[in-house]
Short mmCIF file of C-alpha atoms in Angstrom, two decimals:
data_model
loop_
_atom_site.label_atom_id
_atom_site.label_comp_id
_atom_site.label_asym_id
_atom_site.label_seq_id
_atom_site.Cartn_x
_atom_site.Cartn_y
_atom_site.Cartn_z
CA UNK A 1 9.73 -18.15 -11.12
CA UNK A 2 11.82 -19.86 -13.78
CA UNK A 3 12.44 -22.81 -11.52
CA UNK A 4 8.72 -23.56 -11.23
CA UNK A 5 7.53 -22.64 -14.70
CA UNK A 6 10.32 -22.28 -17.28
CA UNK A 7 7.97 -22.36 -20.27
CA UNK A 8 5.32 -19.98 -18.95
CA UNK A 9 5.16 -16.51 -20.45
CA UNK A 10 2.00 -15.54 -18.57
CA UNK A 11 3.75 -12.93 -16.45
CA UNK A 12 5.48 -11.38 -19.44
CA UNK A 13 2.24 -11.30 -21.42
CA UNK A 14 0.42 -9.25 -18.77
CA UNK A 15 0.57 -5.52 -19.28
CA UNK A 16 0.89 -3.23 -16.31
CA UNK A 17 -2.30 -1.19 -15.95
CA UNK A 18 -1.78 2.53 -16.46
CA UNK A 19 -3.82 5.05 -14.49
CA UNK A 20 -5.11 8.07 -16.37
CA UNK A 21 -5.22 10.40 -13.38
CA UNK A 22 -3.50 10.86 -10.06
CA UNK A 23 -5.26 9.18 -7.13
CA UNK A 24 -7.26 6.95 -9.50
CA UNK A 25 -5.89 3.84 -7.77
CA UNK A 26 -4.65 3.88 -4.18
CA UNK A 27 -2.80 1.25 -2.21
CA UNK A 28 -3.51 1.35 1.52
CA UNK A 29 -2.05 -0.39 4.54
CA UNK A 30 -2.23 -0.21 8.30
CA UNK A 31 1.07 -0.55 10.13
CA UNK A 32 1.59 -1.25 13.82
CA UNK A 33 4.14 -2.92 16.10
CA UNK A 34 5.37 0.51 17.09
CA UNK A 35 5.78 1.96 20.56
CA UNK A 36 3.02 4.37 21.57
CA UNK A 37 4.01 7.99 20.88
CA UNK A 38 3.69 10.78 23.44
CA UNK A 39 0.48 11.82 21.62
CA UNK A 40 -0.96 8.32 22.09
CA UNK A 41 -0.61 7.24 18.47
CA UNK A 42 -0.04 3.51 17.99
CA UNK A 43 -0.81 2.93 14.29
CA UNK A 44 0.27 4.40 10.95
CA UNK A 45 -2.24 4.47 8.11
CA UNK A 46 -0.28 4.36 4.82
CA UNK A 47 -1.78 5.58 1.52
CA UNK A 48 0.12 5.42 -1.78
CA UNK A 49 -0.96 6.75 -5.17
CA UNK A 50 0.04 3.96 -7.55
CA UNK A 51 0.43 6.33 -10.52
CA UNK A 52 2.89 8.75 -8.91
CA UNK A 53 4.02 6.56 -6.00
CA UNK A 54 3.31 9.50 -3.67
CA UNK A 55 2.95 8.28 -0.08
CA UNK A 56 1.02 9.89 2.77
CA UNK A 57 1.26 8.66 6.37
CA UNK A 58 -1.42 9.29 8.99
CA UNK A 59 -0.83 8.54 12.70
CA UNK A 60 -3.78 6.89 14.47
CA UNK A 61 -4.49 6.29 18.13
CA UNK A 62 -6.83 3.40 17.40
CA UNK A 63 -7.48 1.15 14.41
CA UNK A 64 -11.21 0.58 14.73
CA UNK A 65 -14.16 1.61 12.62
CA UNK A 66 -15.26 4.03 15.33
CA UNK A 67 -11.89 5.80 15.42
#
């Protein structure tokens, strides 16, 4: 960052938002590129609580709206 903007304090001036309660803000992701399990699961749905950094993983057979 310094190499591109040595005089910019924008990043330092930004405060990190603080959540008041657990599970107020969640980060989600869908992970694949895994071999299919014996149960037929191919995807992992990842959910992280940004306040506590608690992570839950959910195996999925399909990653469609209907699933």
